[in-house]
Amino acid sequence: MINVQHLTKDYGEIEALKGITFSVKQGSFFALLGPNGAGKTTTVRILSTLLSKTSGEVHIHGKRLTENDARIRRMIGIVFQQSTLDDMLSVKENLLLRGQFYGLRKATVLKRIDTLSEWMDFKDTLNQRVKTLSGGQRRKIDVARALINEPKILILDEPTTGLDPLTRRQLWTVMTRVRKETNMTVLLTTHYMEEVHDADHVVIIDRGEIIAEDSAHHLRLKHAKNMLYVTPKDVSTIETLSKALGGTSVEGRIHVPLNHPFDALKILSENRDTIESFEVVEGSMDDVFLNLTGRRFIP
């Protein structure tokens, strides 16, 4: 669905993108990760035709960027970091206006609004002015606005930043449903590592270059260790026990890296008389990011 080859973007002497190459399969959930300034938003703006590239080739659904930009825009829905809704219009008016931009018939847009408002649970706010909505309600309408033209590709540029956990979960439930029911391709940039846990393909970009890519599952296997956290019964034995377990003592607990979660069973069985409590934690995408970039992904 998206094919990017040797994409570069320069701002004078600053190289924002240094020849990145990746592809996105139709119907997949693709995540683009990186610290602030890595080139994520630059990439998204180029793919959505809002920013010109310096060099390289980009094809979206078989259409070459710069030659077919108008047709590409009709295939894309995008949720920006900042809301683009008109505060003085109602929710329905915002969505009708967006549909008109795509040249859709009013009856078609109204039917689409009815479907989206049911999926995303905002029927009760259709006639409210956007300025009266809460942050979570407003974000729902941003997403609905991006879906009004039934796009083949949905681009989400940090769509849940600043939302509470419950609202984030609700939005992802809706977006997962939409993707599965329509075979829509989703391209996400995010600050929340848990949101890419089920991504089909993840590209991690740093300083304008791709430093890793794979499925989220395989990236965790390659770059994140499962950990066993042990609290000893006798704190005075922590250093001795830590050495015996092949771990590191940190603030009264022992951190033991595991190749597989089941490896913890043998360790616990052999040392059960000296252990007060324990916890086994699977390697996370946050660990992947830390190990690859030397930085944690802090929203």
PDB file of C-alpha atoms in Angstrom:
ATOM      1  CA  MET A   1       0.000   0.000   0.000  1.00  0.00           C
ATOM      2  CA  ILE A   2       2.903   2.358   0.793  1.00  0.00           C
ATOM      3  CA  ASN A   3       6.368   1.989  -0.718  1.00  0.00           C
ATOM      4  CA  VAL A   4       9.139   4.384   0.338  1.00  0.00           C
ATOM      5  CA  GLN A   5      12.563   4.195  -1.287  1.00  0.00           C
ATOM      6  CA  HIS A   6      15.629   6.214  -0.208  1.00  0.00           C
ATOM      7  CA  LEU A   7      13.513   9.120   1.062  1.00  0.00           C
ATOM      8  CA  THR A   8      15.439  12.230   2.090  1.00  0.00           C
ATOM      9  CA  LYS A   9      14.443  15.631   3.412  1.00  0.00           C
ATOM     10  CA  ASP A  10      16.870  18.473   3.988  1.00  0.00           C
ATOM     11  CA  TYR A  11      16.281  21.804   5.688  1.00  0.00           C
ATOM     12  CA  GLY A  12      19.343  23.653   4.478  1.00  0.00           C
ATOM     13  CA  GLU A  13      22.272  21.889   6.102  1.00  0.00           C
ATOM     14  CA  ILE A  14      20.017  19.864   8.413  1.00  0.00           C
ATOM     15  CA  GLU A  15      19.208  16.354   7.190  1.00  0.00           C
ATOM     16  CA  ALA A  16      15.850  15.440   8.678  1.00  0.00           C
ATOM     17  CA  LEU A  17      15.624  12.182   6.690  1.00  0.00           C
ATOM     18  CA  LYS A  18      18.724  10.391   5.427  1.00  0.00           C
ATOM     19  CA  GLY A  19      17.484   7.999   2.765  1.00  0.00           C
ATOM     20  CA  ILE A  20      14.959   5.838   4.617  1.00  0.00           C
ATOM     21  CA  THR A  21      13.341   2.846   2.915  1.00  0.00           C
ATOM     22  CA  PHE A  22      10.289   0.888   4.104  1.00  0.00           C
ATOM     23  CA  SER A  23       6.999  -0.552   2.873  1.00  0.00           C
ATOM     24  CA  VAL A  24       3.545  -0.972   4.380  1.00  0.00           C
ATOM     25  CA  LYS A  25       1.271  -3.857   3.389  1.00  0.00           C
ATOM     26  CA  GLN A  26      -2.396  -3.350   2.654  1.00  0.00           C
ATOM     27  CA  GLY A  27      -4.615  -3.862   5.688  1.00  0.00           C
ATOM     28  CA  SER A  28      -1.680  -3.914   8.099  1.00  0.00           C
ATOM     29  CA  PHE A  29      -1.051  -2.007  11.316  1.00  0.00           C
ATOM     30  CA  PHE A  30       2.261  -0.184  10.834  1.00  0.00           C
ATOM     31  CA  ALA A  31       4.003   1.855  13.551  1.00  0.00           C
ATOM     32  CA  LEU A  32       6.707   4.484  13.075  1.00  0.00           C
ATOM     33  CA  LEU A  33       8.571   5.172  16.316  1.00  0.00           C
ATOM     34  CA  GLY A  34      11.357   7.511  17.300  1.00  0.00           C
ATOM     35  CA  PRO A  35      12.335  10.203  19.802  1.00  0.00           C
ATOM     36  CA  ASN A  36      11.418  13.844  19.266  1.00  0.00           C
ATOM     37  CA  GLY A  37      13.262  15.179  16.239  1.00  0.00           C
ATOM     38  CA  ALA A  38      13.870  11.719  14.766  1.00  0.00           C
ATOM     39  CA  GLY A  39      11.956  12.430  11.542  1.00  0.00           C
ATOM     40  CA  LYS A  40       8.577  10.820  12.244  1.00  0.00           C
ATOM     41  CA  THR A  41       6.394  13.856  11.634  1.00  0.00           C
ATOM     42  CA  THR A  42       8.475  14.861   8.614  1.00  0.00           C
ATOM     43  CA  THR A  43       7.829  11.408   7.127  1.00  0.00           C
ATOM     44  CA  VAL A  44       4.099  11.613   7.846  1.00  0.00           C
ATOM     45  CA  ARG A  45       3.824  15.080   6.323  1.00  0.00           C
ATOM     46  CA  ILE A  46       5.572  13.900   3.153  1.00  0.00           C
ATOM     47  CA  LEU A  47       3.356  10.805   2.841  1.00  0.00           C
ATOM     48  CA  SER A  48       0.239  12.941   3.261  1.00  0.00           C
ATOM     49  CA  THR A  49       1.441  15.378   0.524  1.00  0.00           C
ATOM     50  CA  LEU A  50       1.769  18.284   2.970  1.00  0.00           C
ATOM     51  CA  LEU A  51       5.552  18.534   2.621  1.00  0.00           C
ATOM     52  CA  SER A  52       7.787  18.095  -0.403  1.00  0.00           C
ATOM     53  CA  LYS A  53      10.616  15.564  -0.297  1.00  0.00           C
ATOM     54  CA  THR A  54      14.205  16.370  -1.223  1.00  0.00           C
ATOM     55  CA  SER A  55      14.810  13.072  -3.025  1.00  0.00           C
ATOM     56  CA  GLY A  56      13.690   9.465  -3.164  1.00  0.00           C
ATOM     57  CA  GLU A  57      10.595   7.679  -4.424  1.00  0.00           C
ATOM     58  CA  VAL A  58       7.228   7.285  -2.710  1.00  0.00           C
ATOM     59  CA  HIS A  59       4.300   5.292  -4.101  1.00  0.00           C
ATOM     60  CA  ILE A  60       0.951   5.107  -2.327  1.00  0.00           C
ATOM     61  CA  HIS A  61      -1.486   2.480  -3.601  1.00  0.00           C
ATOM     62  CA  GLY A  62       0.474   2.444  -6.845  1.00  0.00           C
ATOM     63  CA  LYS A  63       0.362   6.232  -7.279  1.00  0.00           C
ATOM     64  CA  ARG A  64       3.652   8.114  -7.444  1.00  0.00           C
ATOM     65  CA  LEU A  65       3.974  11.007  -5.026  1.00  0.00           C
ATOM     66  CA  THR A  66       4.300  14.481  -6.634  1.00  0.00           C
ATOM     67  CA  GLU A  67       2.628  13.198  -9.825  1.00  0.00           C
ATOM     68  CA  ASN A  68      -0.682  12.045  -8.314  1.00  0.00           C
ATOM     69  CA  ASP A  69      -0.999  14.088  -5.118  1.00  0.00           C
ATOM     70  CA  ALA A  70      -4.695  14.931  -5.553  1.00  0.00           C
ATOM     71  CA  ARG A  71      -5.605  11.253  -6.025  1.00  0.00           C
ATOM     72  CA  ILE A  72      -3.397  10.244  -3.093  1.00  0.00           C
ATOM     73  CA  ARG A  73      -5.096  12.762  -0.797  1.00  0.00           C
ATOM     74  CA  ARG A  74      -8.479  11.215  -1.602  1.00  0.00           C
ATOM     75  CA  MET A  75      -7.214   7.831  -0.376  1.00  0.00           C
ATOM     76  CA  ILE A  76      -5.888   9.134   2.942  1.00  0.00           C
ATOM     77  CA  GLY A  77      -7.457  10.060   6.258  1.00  0.00           C
ATOM     78  CA  ILE A  78      -5.207  11.734   8.811  1.00  0.00           C
ATOM     79  CA  VAL A  79      -5.443  12.594  12.499  1.00  0.00           C
ATOM     80  CA  PHE A  80      -2.927  15.290  13.351  1.00  0.00           C
ATOM     81  CA  GLN A  81      -1.251  15.868  16.702  1.00  0.00           C
ATOM     82  CA  GLN A  82      -3.342  19.017  17.105  1.00  0.00           C
ATOM     83  CA  SER A  83      -7.078  19.062  16.492  1.00  0.00           C
ATOM     84  CA  THR A  84      -8.176  20.707  13.237  1.00  0.00           C
ATOM     85  CA  LEU A  85     -11.885  21.009  14.037  1.00  0.00           C
ATOM     86  CA  ASP A  86     -13.771  24.310  13.838  1.00  0.00           C
ATOM     87  CA  ASP A  87     -14.758  25.220  17.406  1.00  0.00           C
ATOM     88  CA  MET A  88     -17.744  27.328  16.373  1.00  0.00           C
ATOM     89  CA  LEU A  89     -19.399  24.622  14.277  1.00  0.00           C
ATOM     90  CA  SER A  90     -21.316  21.659  15.642  1.00  0.00           C
ATOM     91  CA  VAL A  91     -19.952  18.132  15.413  1.00  0.00           C
ATOM     92  CA  LYS A  92     -22.302  17.333  12.528  1.00  0.00           C
ATOM     93  CA  GLU A  93     -21.398  20.551  10.691  1.00  0.00           C
ATOM     94  CA  ASN A  94     -17.684  19.779  10.994  1.00  0.00           C
ATOM     95  CA  LEU A  95     -18.207  16.321   9.520  1.00  0.00           C
ATOM     96  CA  LEU A  96     -20.511  17.538   6.751  1.00  0.00           C
ATOM     97  CA  LEU A  97     -17.969  20.182   5.784  1.00  0.00           C
ATOM     98  CA  ARG A  98     -15.223  17.586   5.629  1.00  0.00           C
ATOM     99  CA  GLY A  99     -17.350  15.366   3.408  1.00  0.00           C
ATOM    100  CA  GLN A 100     -17.949  18.291   1.041  1.00  0.00           C
ATOM    101  CA  PHE A 101     -14.178  18.761   0.678  1.00  0.00           C
ATOM    102  CA  TYR A 102     -14.102  15.277  -0.859  1.00  0.00           C
ATOM    103  CA  GLY A 103     -17.017  16.057  -3.171  1.00  0.00           C
ATOM    104  CA  LEU A 104     -19.322  13.577  -1.448  1.00  0.00           C
ATOM    105  CA  ARG A 105     -23.095  13.867  -1.697  1.00  0.00           C
ATOM    106  CA  LYS A 106     -24.793  15.147   1.456  1.00  0.00           C
ATOM    107  CA  ALA A 107     -26.908  11.994   1.762  1.00  0.00           C
ATOM    108  CA  THR A 108     -23.738   9.867   1.593  1.00  0.00           C
ATOM    109  CA  VAL A 109     -22.023  11.928   4.289  1.00  0.00           C
ATOM    110  CA  LEU A 110     -25.080  11.815   6.572  1.00  0.00           C
ATOM    111  CA  LYS A 111     -25.181   8.035   6.283  1.00  0.00           C
ATOM    112  CA  ARG A 112     -21.464   7.885   7.066  1.00  0.00           C
ATOM    113  CA  ILE A 113     -21.948  10.172  10.094  1.00  0.00           C
ATOM    114  CA  ASP A 114     -24.703   7.900  11.359  1.00  0.00           C
ATOM    115  CA  THR A 115     -22.432   4.849  11.099  1.00  0.00           C
ATOM    116  CA  LEU A 116     -19.429   6.543  12.713  1.00  0.00           C
ATOM    117  CA  SER A 117     -21.456   8.095  15.535  1.00  0.00           C
ATOM    118  CA  GLU A 118     -22.785   4.647  16.406  1.00  0.00           C
ATOM    119  CA  TRP A 119     -19.352   2.983  16.225  1.00  0.00           C
ATOM    120  CA  MET A 120     -17.686   5.740  18.252  1.00  0.00           C
ATOM    121  CA  ASP A 121     -20.567   6.615  20.567  1.00  0.00           C
ATOM    122  CA  PHE A 122     -21.006  10.321  19.888  1.00  0.00           C
ATOM    123  CA  LYS A 123     -24.641  10.507  18.736  1.00  0.00           C
ATOM    124  CA  ASP A 124     -25.532  12.576  21.792  1.00  0.00           C
ATOM    125  CA  THR A 125     -23.029  15.291  20.845  1.00  0.00           C
ATOM    126  CA  LEU A 126     -23.816  15.642  17.116  1.00  0.00           C
ATOM    127  CA  ASN A 127     -25.510  19.005  17.564  1.00  0.00           C
ATOM    128  CA  GLN A 128     -23.100  20.405  20.150  1.00  0.00           C
ATOM    129  CA  ARG A 129     -20.526  23.013  19.224  1.00  0.00           C
ATOM    130  CA  VAL A 130     -17.053  21.514  19.220  1.00  0.00           C
ATOM    131  CA  LYS A 131     -15.813  24.114  21.721  1.00  0.00           C
ATOM    132  CA  THR A 132     -18.089  22.562  24.383  1.00  0.00           C
ATOM    133  CA  LEU A 133     -16.586  19.066  24.052  1.00  0.00           C
ATOM    134  CA  SER A 134     -14.104  17.463  26.426  1.00  0.00           C
ATOM    135  CA  GLY A 135     -10.657  16.506  25.150  1.00  0.00           C
ATOM    136  CA  GLY A 136     -11.649  12.870  24.749  1.00  0.00           C
ATOM    137  CA  GLN A 137     -14.908  13.701  22.945  1.00  0.00           C
ATOM    138  CA  ARG A 138     -13.082  16.089  20.642  1.00  0.00           C
ATOM    139  CA  ARG A 139     -10.507  13.420  19.738  1.00  0.00           C
ATOM    140  CA  LYS A 140     -13.274  11.034  18.750  1.00  0.00           C
ATOM    141  CA  ILE A 141     -14.538  13.615  16.278  1.00  0.00           C
ATOM    142  CA  ASP A 142     -11.018  14.151  14.923  1.00  0.00           C
ATOM    143  CA  VAL A 143     -10.884  10.429  14.168  1.00  0.00           C
ATOM    144  CA  ALA A 144     -14.399  10.434  12.688  1.00  0.00           C
ATOM    145  CA  ARG A 145     -13.408  13.368  10.473  1.00  0.00           C
ATOM    146  CA  ALA A 146     -10.438  11.353   9.170  1.00  0.00           C
ATOM    147  CA  LEU A 147     -12.725   8.403   8.403  1.00  0.00           C
ATOM    148  CA  ILE A 148     -15.558  10.335   6.735  1.00  0.00           C
ATOM    149  CA  ASN A 149     -14.320   9.561   3.188  1.00  0.00           C
ATOM    150  CA  GLU A 150     -13.726   5.852   3.940  1.00  0.00           C
ATOM    151  CA  PRO A 151      -9.967   6.145   3.292  1.00  0.00           C
ATOM    152  CA  LYS A 152      -7.771   3.236   2.267  1.00  0.00           C
ATOM    153  CA  ILE A 153      -5.031   4.529   4.585  1.00  0.00           C
ATOM    154  CA  LEU A 154      -5.508   6.078   8.020  1.00  0.00           C
ATOM    155  CA  ILE A 155      -2.499   8.063   9.285  1.00  0.00           C
ATOM    156  CA  LEU A 156      -2.444   8.674  13.028  1.00  0.00           C
ATOM    157  CA  ASP A 157       0.220  11.146  14.165  1.00  0.00           C
ATOM    158  CA  GLU A 158       0.372  10.750  17.959  1.00  0.00           C
ATOM    159  CA  PRO A 159      -3.451  10.649  18.124  1.00  0.00           C
ATOM    160  CA  THR A 160      -3.849   9.935  21.838  1.00  0.00           C
ATOM    161  CA  THR A 161      -1.286  12.290  23.388  1.00  0.00           C
ATOM    162  CA  GLY A 162      -2.792  13.959  26.445  1.00  0.00           C
ATOM    163  CA  LEU A 163      -5.808  11.668  26.709  1.00  0.00           C
ATOM    164  CA  ASP A 164      -6.627   9.700  29.841  1.00  0.00           C
ATOM    165  CA  PRO A 165      -6.061   5.894  29.729  1.00  0.00           C
ATOM    166  CA  LEU A 166      -9.778   5.057  29.458  1.00  0.00           C
ATOM    167  CA  THR A 167     -10.338   7.382  26.492  1.00  0.00           C
ATOM    168  CA  ARG A 168      -7.202   6.064  24.778  1.00  0.00           C
ATOM    169  CA  ARG A 169      -8.458   2.506  25.184  1.00  0.00           C
ATOM    170  CA  GLN A 170     -11.894   3.413  23.815  1.00  0.00           C
ATOM    171  CA  LEU A 171     -10.386   5.079  20.747  1.00  0.00           C
ATOM    172  CA  TRP A 172      -8.159   2.091  20.035  1.00  0.00           C
ATOM    173  CA  THR A 173     -11.104  -0.275  20.363  1.00  0.00           C
ATOM    174  CA  VAL A 174     -12.921   1.707  17.677  1.00  0.00           C
ATOM    175  CA  MET A 175      -9.891   2.007  15.387  1.00  0.00           C
ATOM    176  CA  THR A 176      -9.167  -1.718  15.675  1.00  0.00           C
ATOM    177  CA  ARG A 177     -12.766  -2.485  14.746  1.00  0.00           C
ATOM    178  CA  VAL A 178     -12.678  -0.138  11.755  1.00  0.00           C
ATOM    179  CA  ARG A 179      -9.416  -1.620  10.483  1.00  0.00           C
ATOM    180  CA  LYS A 180     -10.660  -5.187  10.727  1.00  0.00           C
ATOM    181  CA  GLU A 181     -14.043  -4.482   9.155  1.00  0.00           C
ATOM    182  CA  THR A 182     -12.726  -2.396   6.244  1.00  0.00           C
ATOM    183  CA  ASN A 183      -9.215  -3.850   5.701  1.00  0.00           C
ATOM    184  CA  MET A 184      -7.916  -0.312   6.157  1.00  0.00           C
ATOM    185  CA  THR A 185      -4.166   0.251   6.407  1.00  0.00           C
ATOM    186  CA  VAL A 186      -3.160   2.115   9.586  1.00  0.00           C
ATOM    187  CA  LEU A 187       0.106   4.036   9.956  1.00  0.00           C
ATOM    188  CA  LEU A 188       0.749   5.218  13.503  1.00  0.00           C
ATOM    189  CA  THR A 189       3.281   7.404  15.258  1.00  0.00           C
ATOM    190  CA  THR A 190       2.939   7.410  19.041  1.00  0.00           C
ATOM    191  CA  HIS A 191       4.572   8.116  22.394  1.00  0.00           C
ATOM    192  CA  TYR A 192       2.749   5.219  24.065  1.00  0.00           C
ATOM    193  CA  MET A 193       4.603   1.943  23.618  1.00  0.00           C
ATOM    194  CA  GLU A 194       1.615  -0.182  24.638  1.00  0.00           C
ATOM    195  CA  GLU A 195      -0.215   1.068  21.529  1.00  0.00           C
ATOM    196  CA  VAL A 196       2.206  -0.764  19.226  1.00  0.00           C
ATOM    197  CA  HIS A 197       2.131  -4.063  21.116  1.00  0.00           C
ATOM    198  CA  ASP A 198       0.149  -5.747  18.306  1.00  0.00           C
ATOM    199  CA  ALA A 199       1.673  -3.891  15.353  1.00  0.00           C
ATOM    200  CA  ASP A 200       2.311  -6.038  12.264  1.00  0.00           C
ATOM    201  CA  HIS A 201       5.419  -4.032  11.457  1.00  0.00           C
ATOM    202  CA  VAL A 202       7.389  -1.466  13.444  1.00  0.00           C
ATOM    203  CA  VAL A 203      10.060   0.893  12.123  1.00  0.00           C
ATOM    204  CA  ILE A 204      12.209   2.704  14.668  1.00  0.00           C
ATOM    205  CA  ILE A 205      13.828   5.864  13.346  1.00  0.00           C
ATOM    206  CA  ASP A 206      16.488   7.954  15.058  1.00  0.00           C
ATOM    207  CA  ARG A 207      18.236  11.060  13.711  1.00  0.00           C
ATOM    208  CA  GLY A 208      16.652  10.556  10.297  1.00  0.00           C
ATOM    209  CA  GLU A 209      17.773   6.933   9.870  1.00  0.00           C
ATOM    210  CA  ILE A 210      16.047   3.594  10.391  1.00  0.00           C
ATOM    211  CA  ILE A 211      17.818   1.730  13.196  1.00  0.00           C
ATOM    212  CA  ALA A 212      15.496  -1.294  13.470  1.00  0.00           C
ATOM    213  CA  GLU A 213      12.385  -2.792  11.903  1.00  0.00           C
ATOM    214  CA  ASP A 214      10.331  -5.942  12.385  1.00  0.00           C
ATOM    215  CA  SER A 215       7.049  -6.992  13.952  1.00  0.00           C
ATOM    216  CA  ALA A 216       6.535  -5.769  17.502  1.00  0.00           C
ATOM    217  CA  HIS A 217       6.769  -9.374  18.702  1.00  0.00           C
ATOM    218  CA  HIS A 218      10.112 -10.060  17.040  1.00  0.00           C
ATOM    219  CA  LEU A 219      11.571  -6.722  18.148  1.00  0.00           C
ATOM    220  CA  ARG A 220      10.760  -7.637  21.749  1.00  0.00           C
ATOM    221  CA  LEU A 221      12.414 -11.030  21.291  1.00  0.00           C
ATOM    222  CA  LYS A 222      15.545  -9.450  19.794  1.00  0.00           C
ATOM    223  CA  HIS A 223      15.991  -6.330  21.894  1.00  0.00           C
ATOM    224  CA  ALA A 224      14.114  -6.769  25.181  1.00  0.00           C
ATOM    225  CA  LYS A 225      14.822  -9.223  27.969  1.00  0.00           C
ATOM    226  CA  ASN A 226      12.202 -10.866  30.139  1.00  0.00           C
ATOM    227  CA  MET A 227      13.051 -10.117  33.769  1.00  0.00           C
ATOM    228  CA  LEU A 228      12.611 -11.935  37.054  1.00  0.00           C
ATOM    229  CA  TYR A 229      12.414  -9.593  40.049  1.00  0.00           C
ATOM    230  CA  VAL A 230      13.229 -11.293  43.346  1.00  0.00           C
ATOM    231  CA  THR A 231      12.918  -9.956  46.892  1.00  0.00           C
ATOM    232  CA  PRO A 232      15.026 -12.022  49.340  1.00  0.00           C
ATOM    233  CA  LYS A 233      13.785 -12.986  52.799  1.00  0.00           C
ATOM    234  CA  ASP A 234      17.022 -11.717  54.339  1.00  0.00           C
ATOM    235  CA  VAL A 235      18.196  -8.407  52.836  1.00  0.00           C
ATOM    236  CA  SER A 236      21.699  -9.002  54.194  1.00  0.00           C
ATOM    237  CA  THR A 237      22.091 -11.917  51.745  1.00  0.00           C
ATOM    238  CA  ILE A 238      21.052  -9.916  48.675  1.00  0.00           C
ATOM    239  CA  GLU A 239      24.545  -9.614  47.162  1.00  0.00           C
ATOM    240  CA  THR A 240      25.335 -13.305  47.640  1.00  0.00           C
ATOM    241  CA  LEU A 241      21.962 -14.377  46.260  1.00  0.00           C
ATOM    242  CA  SER A 242      22.248 -11.898  43.393  1.00  0.00           C
ATOM    243  CA  LYS A 243      25.578 -13.421  42.326  1.00  0.00           C
ATOM    244  CA  ALA A 244      24.160 -16.955  42.600  1.00  0.00           C
ATOM    245  CA  LEU A 245      21.184 -16.050  40.405  1.00  0.00           C
ATOM    246  CA  GLY A 246      23.245 -14.163  37.835  1.00  0.00           C
ATOM    247  CA  GLY A 247      21.376 -10.959  38.535  1.00  0.00           C
ATOM    248  CA  THR A 248      21.874  -7.426  39.774  1.00  0.00           C
ATOM    249  CA  SER A 249      20.692  -6.007  43.103  1.00  0.00           C
ATOM    250  CA  VAL A 250      18.688  -2.800  42.767  1.00  0.00           C
ATOM    251  CA  GLU A 251      17.040  -1.093  45.755  1.00  0.00           C
ATOM    252  CA  GLY A 252      16.397  -4.257  47.756  1.00  0.00           C
ATOM    253  CA  ARG A 253      15.409  -6.441  44.808  1.00  0.00           C
ATOM    254  CA  ILE A 254      17.371  -8.685  42.463  1.00  0.00           C
ATOM    255  CA  HIS A 255      16.914  -8.213  38.717  1.00  0.00           C
ATOM    256  CA  VAL A 256      17.541 -11.466  36.822  1.00  0.00           C
ATOM    257  CA  PRO A 257      17.420 -11.409  32.983  1.00  0.00           C
ATOM    258  CA  LEU A 258      15.620 -14.389  31.415  1.00  0.00           C
ATOM    259  CA  ASN A 259      15.858 -15.849  27.931  1.00  0.00           C
ATOM    260  CA  HIS A 260      12.348 -17.231  28.395  1.00  0.00           C
ATOM    261  CA  PRO A 261       9.731 -16.631  31.130  1.00  0.00           C
ATOM    262  CA  PHE A 262       9.700 -20.355  31.981  1.00  0.00           C
ATOM    263  CA  ASP A 263      13.377 -20.114  32.957  1.00  0.00           C
ATOM    264  CA  ALA A 264      12.122 -18.473  36.143  1.00  0.00           C
ATOM    265  CA  LEU A 265      10.548 -21.742  37.316  1.00  0.00           C
ATOM    266  CA  LYS A 266      13.896 -23.482  37.841  1.00  0.00           C
ATOM    267  CA  ILE A 267      15.418 -20.451  39.594  1.00  0.00           C
ATOM    268  CA  LEU A 268      12.454 -20.125  41.947  1.00  0.00           C
ATOM    269  CA  SER A 269      12.335 -23.851  42.676  1.00  0.00           C
ATOM    270  CA  GLU A 270      16.034 -24.034  43.541  1.00  0.00           C
ATOM    271  CA  ASN A 271      15.951 -20.920  45.764  1.00  0.00           C
ATOM    272  CA  ARG A 272      12.440 -20.900  47.186  1.00  0.00           C
ATOM    273  CA  ASP A 273      13.645 -21.005  50.811  1.00  0.00           C
ATOM    274  CA  THR A 274      15.532 -17.710  50.409  1.00  0.00           C
ATOM    275  CA  ILE A 275      12.901 -15.808  48.389  1.00  0.00           C
ATOM    276  CA  GLU A 276      10.216 -13.645  49.990  1.00  0.00           C
ATOM    277  CA  SER A 277       8.431 -12.666  46.767  1.00  0.00           C
ATOM    278  CA  PHE A 278       8.960 -12.487  43.016  1.00  0.00           C
ATOM    279  CA  GLU A 279       7.617 -11.030  39.790  1.00  0.00           C
ATOM    280  CA  VAL A 280       8.161 -12.078  36.172  1.00  0.00           C
ATOM    281  CA  VAL A 281       7.867  -9.248  33.632  1.00  0.00           C
ATOM    282  CA  GLU A 282       7.879  -9.721  29.874  1.00  0.00           C
ATOM    283  CA  GLY A 283      10.214  -7.518  27.828  1.00  0.00           C
ATOM    284  CA  SER A 284       8.345  -4.480  26.513  1.00  0.00           C
ATOM    285  CA  MET A 285       8.528  -2.152  23.525  1.00  0.00           C
ATOM    286  CA  ASP A 286       9.746   0.512  25.931  1.00  0.00           C
ATOM    287  CA  ASP A 287      12.735  -1.752  26.688  1.00  0.00           C
ATOM    288  CA  VAL A 288      13.303  -2.189  22.944  1.00  0.00           C
ATOM    289  CA  PHE A 289      13.334   1.553  22.461  1.00  0.00           C
ATOM    290  CA  LEU A 290      15.683   2.109  25.388  1.00  0.00           C
ATOM    291  CA  ASN A 291      18.122  -0.564  24.239  1.00  0.00           C
ATOM    292  CA  LEU A 292      18.220   0.740  20.666  1.00  0.00           C
ATOM    293  CA  THR A 293      18.326   4.484  21.264  1.00  0.00           C
ATOM    294  CA  GLY A 294      19.666   4.769  24.802  1.00  0.00           C
ATOM    295  CA  ARG A 295      16.557   6.749  25.739  1.00  0.00           C
ATOM    296  CA  ARG A 296      13.193   5.892  27.191  1.00  0.00           C
ATOM    297  CA  PHE A 297      10.113   6.923  25.288  1.00  0.00           C
ATOM    298  CA  ILE A 298       8.532   9.435  27.674  1.00  0.00           C
ATOM    299  CA  PRO A 299       5.157  10.905  26.597  1.00  0.00           C
TER     300      PRO A 299
END
